[in-house]
Amino acid sequence: TKQKLWGGRFTGTTDPLMHAFNQSLKYDQRMHAADIRGSIAYAKALARVGILTRDEEAKMIEGLQAVGREWDNGQFTPAPDDEDIHTANERRLSELIGPLGGKLHTGRSRNDQVATDMRLWLLGEAEDVLSSLKGLVRVMVERADKERDILLPGYTHLQRGQPIRWSHFLLSHAFSFKNDLERLQQLIPRISVLPLGSGALAGNPFAVDREFLAKELGFLSLAENSMWGVGDRDFIVEFLMWSSLTMTHMSRLAEDLIIYSTAEFGFVALSDAYSTGSSIMPQKKNPDSLELLRGKSGRIFGNMSGFLMTLKGLPSTYNKDLQEDKEPLFDSVDNVSASLKIAEGVIATMTVHGDKMRAALTMDVLATDLADYLVRKGVPFRETHHVSGRAVALAEARGCQLNNLSVEDYEGLHEKFEDDVVQVFDFEASVERRTAIGGPSRKTLDRQISVLRAALD
Ligand code: ARG
């Protein structure tokens, strides 16, 4: 009868339910390429310290490459006793190259192996996520660049506040994603720390050259403490935290666009490609893409908090609890990646109704500008705020807009009002006055766009 890899000291068999409970191959097989890469590097390191002859090294590398090809071609057949990707690959290697396969694991443990695989795998995924994130920011910047003529009310408390450019709104979200971009880049050096050569916990007794291993696998640095090397999963926590914050930004963007796509607002219309219908109400076109972007954030936060609970209170080094790092990480990577691509598509294809935005600009959003008019004539702002408020109240009482009050009305409200007060009632002029860095004027928008483009290079 076949023995489990670790079966030497066992006489009894594993309970079938326990076997299934323990088995991670169904989900960790997606790290097959990382596992093979790590093993090839390790075989080379073993040859360098004389554990393998040059000939054995070559045979072993060939064997590992053959196993890798089986995965790539969908021809790898898992055996019932394969516990995880590491045991599966080693079992298959030995089938292909015979007892020599049994030398691969010399001085290595699945503890340093799995930590290495996870880091290698995540480094590859992080590159893809970074490029998807850049794609999203790029689309936002391109739209903002083209659509800067469109004005709309900017909201606080979801109440109309002051006029802004549509581009300014779009870029406000793009700046959150720019920070996410930087944060993910800053995470890379902490993912790129090599555990291999840490053994089970107490290091490697065959003096394998870990700097060589790091170079072979493209790691930036080494785990300097073997116990830390096998027990640390902070790089996963950090990625899960990063995902949570990124999806918070995604959710807020989605919420804005859901509101803007209602008939009541009508500022934007999603393309058919990112909308779905109702099974009963024929007229419906629902923003399901945006709702899913908002909704996905929940599970992403769950992955983070769930895994933190798994880690909390664990004794040092490896405990099997750590196998529970995989599903939350894989799920977050998959869903964040998909979300970024969907968001890019939604933004690239939605219709923007500048006329509806313009129609939402009522004169009251220039009340601050009215107060500022008097400020420019030397009146303290606290006083001008009141005067402008009284103008708003007067217009409201008359059922008209601020620009329908006469110059005489204004003169009655404050002695500093003159004929030129009519110049206040111009949305474009209001936006163009906001030239301080960070504002919605054309000039300051140019600056925002160039800052974002620089972050994308
Ligand atoms: N499948 C395991 C995991 O994902 C690999 C490490 C197993 N190590 C051990 N000592 N049982 O964590």
Short mmCIF file of C-alpha atoms and ligand atoms in Angstrom, two decimals:
data_model
loop_
_atom_site.label_atom_id
_atom_site.label_comp_id
_atom_site.label_asym_id
_atom_site.label_seq_id
_atom_site.Cartn_x
_atom_site.Cartn_y
_atom_site.Cartn_z
CA THR A 1 0.00 0.00 0.00
CA LYS A 2 1.09 3.55 -0.80
CA GLN A 3 2.51 5.56 2.06
CA LYS A 4 1.79 9.17 2.70
CA LEU A 5 4.83 11.40 2.32
CA TRP A 6 5.03 11.65 6.06
CA GLY A 7 3.73 8.15 6.76
CA GLY A 8 6.83 6.56 8.40
CA ARG A 9 5.75 6.84 11.99
CA PHE A 10 2.10 6.03 11.31
CA THR A 11 0.39 2.67 11.62
CA GLY A 12 -3.25 3.72 11.36
CA THR A 13 -4.97 5.29 8.37
CA THR A 14 -6.48 8.75 8.05
CA ASP A 15 -10.20 9.13 8.50
CA PRO A 16 -11.65 9.86 5.02
CA LEU A 17 -13.38 13.00 6.23
CA MET A 18 -10.12 14.14 7.85
CA HIS A 19 -8.31 13.46 4.60
CA ALA A 20 -10.67 15.72 2.69
CA PHE A 21 -10.62 18.29 5.49
CA ASN A 22 -6.85 18.47 5.40
CA GLN A 23 -6.46 18.45 1.64
CA SER A 24 -5.68 21.82 0.05
CA LEU A 25 -4.83 20.65 -3.46
CA LYS A 26 -8.18 21.69 -4.89
CA TYR A 27 -7.33 25.33 -4.30
CA ASP A 28 -3.55 25.49 -3.91
CA GLN A 29 -2.97 23.83 -7.29
CA ARG A 30 -3.16 27.29 -8.79
CA MET A 31 0.32 27.85 -7.36
CA HIS A 32 1.71 24.94 -9.39
CA ALA A 33 4.05 27.09 -11.44
CA ALA A 34 5.48 28.87 -8.40
CA ASP A 35 5.99 25.52 -6.68
CA ILE A 36 7.92 24.13 -9.65
CA ARG A 37 10.04 27.27 -9.95
CA GLY A 38 10.91 27.12 -6.26
CA SER A 39 11.85 23.46 -6.54
CA ILE A 40 14.07 24.02 -9.58
CA ALA A 41 15.94 26.76 -7.75
CA TYR A 42 16.24 24.52 -4.70
CA ALA A 43 17.61 21.62 -6.79
CA LYS A 44 20.29 23.97 -8.12
CA ALA A 45 21.13 25.09 -4.59
CA LEU A 46 21.43 21.45 -3.47
CA ALA A 47 23.81 20.73 -6.34
CA ARG A 48 25.95 23.70 -5.36
CA VAL A 49 26.53 22.17 -1.92
CA GLY A 50 27.15 18.70 -3.30
CA ILE A 51 23.90 17.01 -2.21
CA LEU A 52 23.13 16.40 -5.88
CA THR A 53 25.70 15.62 -8.55
CA ARG A 54 25.58 17.77 -11.67
CA ASP A 55 24.01 14.86 -13.47
CA GLU A 56 21.36 14.38 -10.79
CA GLU A 57 20.68 18.10 -10.83
CA ALA A 58 20.06 18.04 -14.57
CA LYS A 59 17.75 15.01 -14.30
CA MET A 60 15.84 16.57 -11.46
CA ILE A 61 15.36 19.86 -13.28
CA GLU A 62 14.18 18.03 -16.37
CA GLY A 63 11.75 16.04 -14.25
CA LEU A 64 10.40 19.17 -12.58
CA GLN A 65 9.97 20.84 -15.94
CA ALA A 66 8.06 17.80 -17.17
CA VAL A 67 5.72 18.01 -14.17
CA GLY A 68 5.27 21.72 -14.88
CA ARG A 69 4.33 20.96 -18.48
CA GLU A 70 1.72 18.46 -17.33
CA TRP A 71 0.07 21.23 -15.31
CA ASP A 72 0.32 23.66 -18.21
CA ASN A 73 -1.26 21.20 -20.64
CA GLY A 74 -3.99 20.16 -18.23
CA GLN A 75 -2.52 16.66 -18.13
CA PHE A 76 -1.54 16.51 -14.49
CA THR A 77 -3.55 13.79 -12.79
CA PRO A 78 -3.79 14.24 -9.04
CA ALA A 79 -3.56 11.09 -6.96
CA PRO A 80 -6.06 10.55 -4.14
CA ASP A 81 -3.32 10.87 -1.56
CA ASP A 82 -1.93 14.18 -2.86
CA GLU A 83 -2.44 16.43 0.10
CA ASP A 84 -1.42 19.71 -1.42
CA ILE A 85 0.45 21.11 -4.42
CA HIS A 86 3.80 20.36 -2.79
CA THR A 87 3.15 16.67 -2.16
CA ALA A 88 1.46 16.33 -5.55
CA ASN A 89 4.44 17.72 -7.45
CA GLU A 90 6.95 15.68 -5.47
CA ARG A 91 4.95 12.48 -5.91
CA ARG A 92 4.76 13.04 -9.65
CA LEU A 93 8.46 13.93 -9.86
CA SER A 94 9.39 10.62 -8.26
CA GLU A 95 7.11 8.75 -10.62
CA LEU A 96 8.97 10.34 -13.52
CA ILE A 97 12.58 10.18 -12.32
CA GLY A 98 12.52 7.44 -9.71
CA PRO A 99 14.20 7.47 -6.27
CA LEU A 100 16.30 10.50 -7.21
CA GLY A 101 13.09 12.51 -6.73
CA GLY A 102 13.36 11.69 -3.05
CA LYS A 103 16.47 13.87 -2.75
CA LEU A 104 14.68 17.10 -3.63
CA HIS A 105 13.26 17.72 -0.18
CA THR A 106 16.67 17.47 1.57
CA GLY A 107 16.82 20.19 4.20
CA ARG A 108 13.57 21.66 2.95
CA SER A 109 10.18 21.60 4.63
CA ARG A 110 6.77 22.31 3.25
CA ASN A 111 6.87 25.15 5.76
CA ASP A 112 9.53 27.15 3.94
CA GLN A 113 8.26 25.81 0.63
CA VAL A 114 4.67 27.00 1.00
CA ALA A 115 5.69 30.40 2.30
CA THR A 116 7.97 30.75 -0.72
CA ASP A 117 5.27 29.64 -3.14
CA MET A 118 2.73 32.06 -1.73
CA ARG A 119 5.10 34.99 -2.01
CA LEU A 120 6.19 34.07 -5.53
CA TRP A 121 2.60 33.60 -6.64
CA LEU A 122 1.45 36.87 -5.08
CA LEU A 123 4.32 38.81 -6.65
CA GLY A 124 3.12 37.68 -10.07
CA GLU A 125 -0.50 38.54 -9.30
CA ALA A 126 0.41 41.92 -7.85
CA GLU A 127 1.97 42.87 -11.18
CA ASP A 128 -1.31 42.07 -12.94
CA VAL A 129 -3.35 43.93 -10.36
CA LEU A 130 -1.07 46.95 -10.70
CA SER A 131 -1.55 47.04 -14.44
CA SER A 132 -5.35 46.71 -14.12
CA LEU A 133 -5.35 49.54 -11.60
CA LYS A 134 -3.32 51.67 -13.98
CA GLY A 135 -5.82 50.87 -16.72
CA LEU A 136 -8.66 52.18 -14.57
CA VAL A 137 -6.85 55.39 -13.63
CA ARG A 138 -5.85 55.93 -17.25
CA VAL A 139 -9.46 55.74 -18.45
CA MET A 140 -10.52 58.23 -15.79
CA VAL A 141 -7.75 60.61 -16.76
CA GLU A 142 -8.55 60.34 -20.48
CA ARG A 143 -12.23 61.12 -19.89
CA ALA A 144 -11.36 63.97 -17.57
CA ASP A 145 -9.04 65.39 -20.20
CA LYS A 146 -11.71 65.32 -22.92
CA GLU A 147 -14.74 66.36 -20.90
CA ARG A 148 -13.51 69.37 -19.04
CA ASP A 149 -16.18 71.69 -20.52
CA ILE A 150 -18.94 69.90 -18.64
CA LEU A 151 -20.09 71.65 -15.47
CA LEU A 152 -22.27 70.24 -12.72
CA PRO A 153 -23.02 70.90 -9.08
CA GLY A 154 -20.53 69.48 -6.64
CA TYR A 155 -22.30 67.96 -3.63
CA THR A 156 -21.72 67.84 0.09
CA HIS A 157 -24.25 65.89 2.18
CA LEU A 158 -25.67 65.03 -1.26
CA GLN A 159 -27.00 68.61 -1.36
CA ARG A 160 -25.92 70.93 -4.15
CA GLY A 161 -22.88 72.90 -2.99
CA GLN A 162 -20.78 74.70 -5.58
CA PRO A 163 -20.24 74.37 -9.31
CA ILE A 164 -17.40 72.12 -10.44
CA ARG A 165 -16.20 70.50 -13.63
CA TRP A 166 -17.19 66.89 -14.34
CA SER A 167 -13.47 66.25 -14.81
CA HIS A 168 -12.81 67.45 -11.29
CA PHE A 169 -15.30 64.93 -9.94
CA LEU A 170 -13.80 62.06 -11.94
CA LEU A 171 -10.28 62.91 -10.88
CA SER A 172 -11.28 63.10 -7.23
CA HIS A 173 -11.81 59.34 -7.45
CA ALA A 174 -8.72 58.84 -9.59
CA PHE A 175 -6.57 60.35 -6.84
CA SER A 176 -7.77 57.69 -4.39
CA PHE A 177 -6.74 55.02 -6.86
CA LYS A 178 -3.41 56.72 -7.42
CA ASN A 179 -2.68 56.29 -3.72
CA ASP A 180 -3.73 52.65 -3.97
CA LEU A 181 -1.25 52.28 -6.79
CA GLU A 182 1.53 53.67 -4.64
CA ARG A 183 0.51 51.59 -1.65
CA LEU A 184 0.60 48.37 -3.66
CA GLN A 185 4.01 49.28 -5.09
CA GLN A 186 5.25 49.90 -1.56
CA LEU A 187 4.06 46.46 -0.53
CA ILE A 188 6.16 44.63 -3.12
CA PRO A 189 9.47 44.73 -1.17
CA ARG A 190 7.75 43.19 1.83
CA ILE A 191 6.25 40.40 -0.27
CA SER A 192 9.57 39.84 -1.99
CA VAL A 193 11.34 38.30 1.02
CA LEU A 194 12.58 34.74 0.53
CA PRO A 195 11.71 32.11 3.19
CA LEU A 196 13.26 29.17 1.30
CA GLY A 197 16.20 27.79 3.26
CA SER A 198 14.43 28.34 6.57
CA GLY A 199 13.59 24.63 6.76
CA ALA A 200 10.82 23.54 9.08
CA LEU A 201 11.72 26.31 11.54
CA ALA A 202 15.37 25.97 12.55
CA GLY A 203 17.14 26.79 9.31
CA ASN A 204 18.99 24.66 6.79
CA PRO A 205 21.74 22.25 7.91
CA PHE A 206 23.30 21.83 4.46
CA ALA A 207 24.47 25.44 4.13
CA VAL A 208 22.40 26.08 1.02
CA ASP A 209 23.25 29.46 -0.45
CA ARG A 210 20.12 31.44 0.23
CA GLU A 211 21.42 34.51 -1.56
CA PHE A 212 21.77 32.35 -4.64
CA LEU A 213 18.17 31.13 -4.16
CA ALA A 214 16.90 34.70 -3.83
CA LYS A 215 18.67 35.69 -7.03
CA GLU A 216 17.36 32.65 -8.89
CA LEU A 217 13.78 33.40 -7.89
CA GLY A 218 13.99 37.18 -8.20
CA PHE A 219 13.45 37.96 -4.51
CA LEU A 220 14.67 41.30 -3.22
CA SER A 221 15.74 40.08 0.21
CA LEU A 222 15.94 37.08 2.57
CA ALA A 223 13.97 36.08 5.63
CA GLU A 224 16.69 36.80 8.18
CA ASN A 225 15.14 34.59 10.84
CA SER A 226 13.99 31.10 9.92
CA MET A 227 11.22 30.95 12.53
CA TRP A 228 9.85 34.24 11.24
CA GLY A 229 10.32 33.01 7.68
CA VAL A 230 8.00 30.02 8.07
CA GLY A 231 5.47 31.69 10.37
CA ASP A 232 5.01 35.12 8.84
CA ARG A 233 1.89 35.84 6.80
CA ASP A 234 1.89 39.61 7.18
CA PHE A 235 2.43 40.00 3.45
CA ILE A 236 -0.94 38.32 2.97
CA VAL A 237 -2.61 40.47 5.60
CA GLU A 238 -1.18 43.55 3.96
CA PHE A 239 -2.52 42.54 0.59
CA LEU A 240 -5.94 41.84 2.11
CA MET A 241 -5.86 45.25 3.80
CA TRP A 242 -4.80 46.88 0.58
CA SER A 243 -7.68 45.15 -1.19
CA SER A 244 -10.12 46.37 1.43
CA LEU A 245 -9.08 49.99 1.10
CA THR A 246 -9.03 49.82 -2.69
CA MET A 247 -12.52 48.32 -2.67
CA THR A 248 -13.67 51.06 -0.29
CA HIS A 249 -12.69 53.53 -2.97
CA MET A 250 -14.37 51.39 -5.59
CA SER A 251 -17.54 51.25 -3.55
CA ARG A 252 -17.71 55.01 -3.07
CA LEU A 253 -17.18 55.61 -6.79
CA ALA A 254 -19.87 53.04 -7.57
CA GLU A 255 -22.28 54.69 -5.14
CA ASP A 256 -21.80 58.10 -6.77
CA LEU A 257 -22.41 56.68 -10.23
CA ILE A 258 -25.44 54.68 -9.10
CA ILE A 259 -27.00 57.89 -7.83
CA TYR A 260 -25.97 59.81 -10.95
CA SER A 261 -27.51 57.14 -13.17
CA THR A 262 -31.00 57.39 -11.63
CA ALA A 263 -33.69 59.06 -13.75
CA GLU A 264 -33.89 61.72 -11.05
CA PHE A 265 -30.30 62.76 -11.70
CA GLY A 266 -29.74 61.42 -15.20
CA PHE A 267 -26.14 62.63 -15.21
CA VAL A 268 -24.73 59.39 -16.61
CA ALA A 269 -26.11 56.34 -18.39
CA LEU A 270 -24.31 53.00 -18.24
CA SER A 271 -23.76 51.20 -21.49
CA ASP A 272 -25.79 48.05 -22.11
CA ALA A 273 -22.57 46.08 -21.73
CA TYR A 274 -22.54 46.80 -18.00
CA SER A 275 -26.26 46.85 -17.21
CA THR A 276 -28.91 44.20 -16.78
CA GLY A 277 -32.67 44.10 -16.98
CA SER A 278 -35.54 43.07 -14.77
CA SER A 279 -37.37 39.78 -15.14
CA ILE A 280 -40.72 41.51 -14.54
CA MET A 281 -40.36 45.24 -15.22
CA PRO A 282 -39.67 45.62 -18.92
CA GLN A 283 -38.50 49.22 -18.69
CA LYS A 284 -35.68 48.52 -16.22
CA LYS A 285 -32.01 48.99 -16.95
CA ASN A 286 -30.18 48.36 -13.71
CA PRO A 287 -26.59 49.34 -12.86
CA ASP A 288 -25.69 45.84 -11.65
CA SER A 289 -22.03 46.30 -12.50
CA LEU A 290 -21.81 49.21 -10.08
CA GLU A 291 -23.88 47.46 -7.44
CA LEU A 292 -21.58 44.45 -7.59
CA LEU A 293 -18.53 46.70 -7.31
CA ARG A 294 -20.11 48.20 -4.19
CA GLY A 295 -21.24 44.80 -2.92
CA LYS A 296 -17.94 42.98 -3.49
CA SER A 297 -16.27 45.25 -0.97
CA GLY A 298 -18.12 43.35 1.78
CA ARG A 299 -16.52 39.99 1.07
CA ILE A 300 -13.14 41.63 0.59
CA PHE A 301 -13.34 43.14 4.09
CA GLY A 302 -14.49 39.73 5.31
CA ASN A 303 -11.40 38.04 3.86
CA MET A 304 -9.22 40.51 5.72
CA SER A 305 -10.93 40.31 9.08
CA GLY A 306 -11.40 36.55 8.85
CA PHE A 307 -7.74 35.90 8.19
CA LEU A 308 -6.63 38.28 10.94
CA MET A 309 -8.74 36.20 13.30
CA THR A 310 -7.01 33.06 12.04
CA LEU A 311 -3.60 34.58 12.80
CA LYS A 312 -4.40 36.08 16.15
CA GLY A 313 -3.18 33.93 18.98
CA LEU A 314 -1.25 31.41 16.84
CA PRO A 315 1.92 30.05 18.42
CA SER A 316 5.21 30.82 16.66
CA THR A 317 6.23 29.32 13.32
CA TYR A 318 4.03 26.99 11.29
CA ASN A 319 0.65 25.76 12.40
CA LYS A 320 -1.85 24.16 10.06
CA ASP A 321 -4.17 27.11 10.63
CA LEU A 322 -1.91 28.89 8.15
CA GLN A 323 -3.30 26.77 5.34
CA GLU A 324 -6.36 29.00 5.76
CA ASP A 325 -4.37 31.87 4.22
CA LYS A 326 -5.06 30.64 0.71
CA GLU A 327 -8.76 30.92 0.05
CA PRO A 328 -9.13 34.49 1.35
CA LEU A 329 -6.06 35.60 -0.58
CA PHE A 330 -7.11 33.90 -3.81
CA ASP A 331 -10.64 35.23 -3.47
CA SER A 332 -9.45 38.78 -2.88
CA VAL A 333 -7.01 38.67 -5.77
CA ASP A 334 -9.71 37.32 -8.10
CA ASN A 335 -12.40 39.75 -7.07
CA VAL A 336 -10.23 42.85 -6.91
CA SER A 337 -8.79 42.02 -10.35
CA ALA A 338 -12.24 41.54 -11.82
CA SER A 339 -13.55 44.68 -10.13
CA LEU A 340 -10.76 46.82 -11.55
CA LYS A 341 -11.43 45.58 -15.07
CA ILE A 342 -15.19 46.01 -14.77
CA ALA A 343 -14.78 49.52 -13.38
CA GLU A 344 -12.51 50.42 -16.26
CA GLY A 345 -15.11 49.16 -18.72
CA VAL A 346 -17.97 50.95 -17.00
CA ILE A 347 -16.14 54.28 -16.99
CA ALA A 348 -14.88 53.90 -20.55
CA THR A 349 -18.33 53.18 -22.00
CA MET A 350 -20.80 55.21 -19.94
CA THR A 351 -22.60 58.15 -21.52
CA VAL A 352 -22.22 61.47 -19.77
CA HIS A 353 -25.19 63.82 -20.05
CA GLY A 354 -23.65 67.27 -19.79
CA ASP A 355 -27.02 68.92 -20.41
CA LYS A 356 -28.56 67.20 -17.38
CA MET A 357 -25.61 68.19 -15.24
CA ARG A 358 -25.88 71.74 -16.46
CA ALA A 359 -29.62 71.79 -15.75
CA ALA A 360 -28.94 70.81 -12.15
CA LEU A 361 -26.90 73.96 -11.69
CA THR A 362 -29.29 76.28 -9.91
CA MET A 363 -28.20 79.79 -9.01
CA ASP A 364 -28.12 79.02 -5.30
CA VAL A 365 -24.85 77.13 -5.82
CA LEU A 366 -23.36 80.58 -6.45
CA ALA A 367 -24.32 81.85 -2.99
CA THR A 368 -20.72 81.41 -1.82
CA ASP A 369 -19.56 83.38 -4.85
CA LEU A 370 -22.05 86.12 -3.93
CA ALA A 371 -20.54 86.33 -0.45
CA ASP A 372 -17.04 86.31 -2.01
CA TYR A 373 -18.08 89.28 -4.21
CA LEU A 374 -18.53 91.40 -1.09
CA VAL A 375 -15.32 90.01 0.43
CA ARG A 376 -13.49 91.43 -2.59
CA LYS A 377 -15.01 94.81 -1.67
CA GLY A 378 -13.55 94.61 1.81
CA VAL A 379 -16.46 93.20 3.82
CA PRO A 380 -15.54 90.48 6.38
CA PHE A 381 -16.64 87.02 5.22
CA ARG A 382 -18.74 86.31 8.32
CA GLU A 383 -20.87 89.32 7.42
CA THR A 384 -21.01 88.57 3.69
CA HIS A 385 -22.13 85.00 4.48
CA HIS A 386 -25.18 86.46 6.24
CA VAL A 387 -25.91 88.97 3.50
CA SER A 388 -25.76 86.24 0.85
CA GLY A 389 -27.99 84.07 3.02
CA ARG A 390 -30.55 86.85 3.14
CA ALA A 391 -30.41 87.11 -0.66
CA VAL A 392 -31.09 83.36 -0.86
CA ALA A 393 -34.04 83.77 1.54
CA LEU A 394 -35.41 86.71 -0.45
CA ALA A 395 -35.21 84.79 -3.73
CA GLU A 396 -36.86 81.82 -2.08
CA ALA A 397 -39.67 84.01 -0.75
CA ARG A 398 -40.22 85.42 -4.22
CA GLY A 399 -40.03 82.04 -5.83
CA CYS A 400 -37.19 83.17 -8.09
CA GLN A 401 -33.46 82.58 -8.51
CA LEU A 402 -30.61 84.74 -7.19
CA ASN A 403 -30.00 86.27 -10.61
CA ASN A 404 -33.66 87.38 -10.83
CA LEU A 405 -33.25 89.78 -7.91
CA SER A 406 -32.65 93.34 -9.11
CA VAL A 407 -29.54 95.40 -8.49
CA GLU A 408 -31.77 97.54 -6.25
CA ASP A 409 -32.70 94.45 -4.23
CA TYR A 410 -29.00 93.77 -3.75
CA GLU A 411 -28.24 97.37 -2.85
CA GLY A 412 -30.98 97.09 -0.23
CA LEU A 413 -29.20 94.07 1.26
CA HIS A 414 -25.76 95.72 1.45
CA GLU A 415 -24.34 99.09 0.46
CA LYS A 416 -21.33 97.55 -1.25
CA PHE A 417 -23.41 95.85 -3.95
CA GLU A 418 -23.10 97.54 -7.37
CA ASP A 419 -24.17 96.92 -10.99
CA ASP A 420 -21.34 94.42 -11.51
CA VAL A 421 -23.05 91.97 -9.11
CA VAL A 422 -24.64 90.38 -12.21
CA GLN A 423 -21.21 89.02 -13.11
CA VAL A 424 -21.45 86.68 -10.14
CA PHE A 425 -24.15 84.64 -11.85
CA ASP A 426 -21.90 82.76 -14.19
CA PHE A 427 -21.03 79.13 -13.40
CA GLU A 428 -18.03 78.95 -15.71
CA ALA A 429 -16.58 82.13 -14.16
CA SER A 430 -17.10 80.69 -10.69
CA VAL A 431 -15.17 77.54 -11.56
CA GLU A 432 -12.43 79.52 -13.31
CA ARG A 433 -11.91 81.69 -10.22
CA ARG A 434 -10.83 78.58 -8.34
CA THR A 435 -7.24 78.64 -9.53
CA ALA A 436 -5.54 77.66 -6.29
CA ILE A 437 -3.80 74.29 -6.72
CA GLY A 438 -6.34 71.51 -6.29
CA GLY A 439 -9.26 73.49 -7.69
CA PRO A 440 -11.51 72.84 -10.70
CA SER A 441 -10.25 75.65 -13.00
CA ARG A 442 -8.84 74.62 -16.36
CA LYS A 443 -5.34 75.44 -15.30
CA THR A 444 -5.45 73.47 -12.08
CA LEU A 445 -7.13 70.56 -13.87
CA ASP A 446 -4.16 70.43 -16.23
CA ARG A 447 -1.97 70.08 -13.22
CA GLN A 448 -4.07 67.25 -11.76
CA ILE A 449 -3.93 65.42 -15.06
CA SER A 450 -0.18 65.71 -15.32
CA VAL A 451 0.33 64.53 -11.73
CA LEU A 452 -1.80 61.45 -12.48
CA ARG A 453 -0.12 60.76 -15.80
CA ALA A 454 3.26 60.89 -14.09
CA ALA A 455 2.05 58.28 -11.59
CA LEU A 456 1.07 56.01 -14.48
CA ASP A 457 4.49 56.07 -16.14
N1 ARG B 1 -0.68 22.77 2.53
C1 ARG B 1 0.09 23.36 3.58
C2 ARG B 1 -0.30 24.82 3.71
O1 ARG B 1 -0.87 25.32 2.84
C3 ARG B 1 1.53 23.25 3.30
C4 ARG B 1 2.42 23.26 4.51
C5 ARG B 1 2.25 22.03 5.28
N2 ARG B 1 3.18 21.97 6.35
C6 ARG B 1 3.00 21.14 7.38
N3 ARG B 1 3.88 21.16 8.30
N4 ARG B 1 1.96 20.37 7.46
O2 ARG B 1 -0.02 25.47 4.69
#
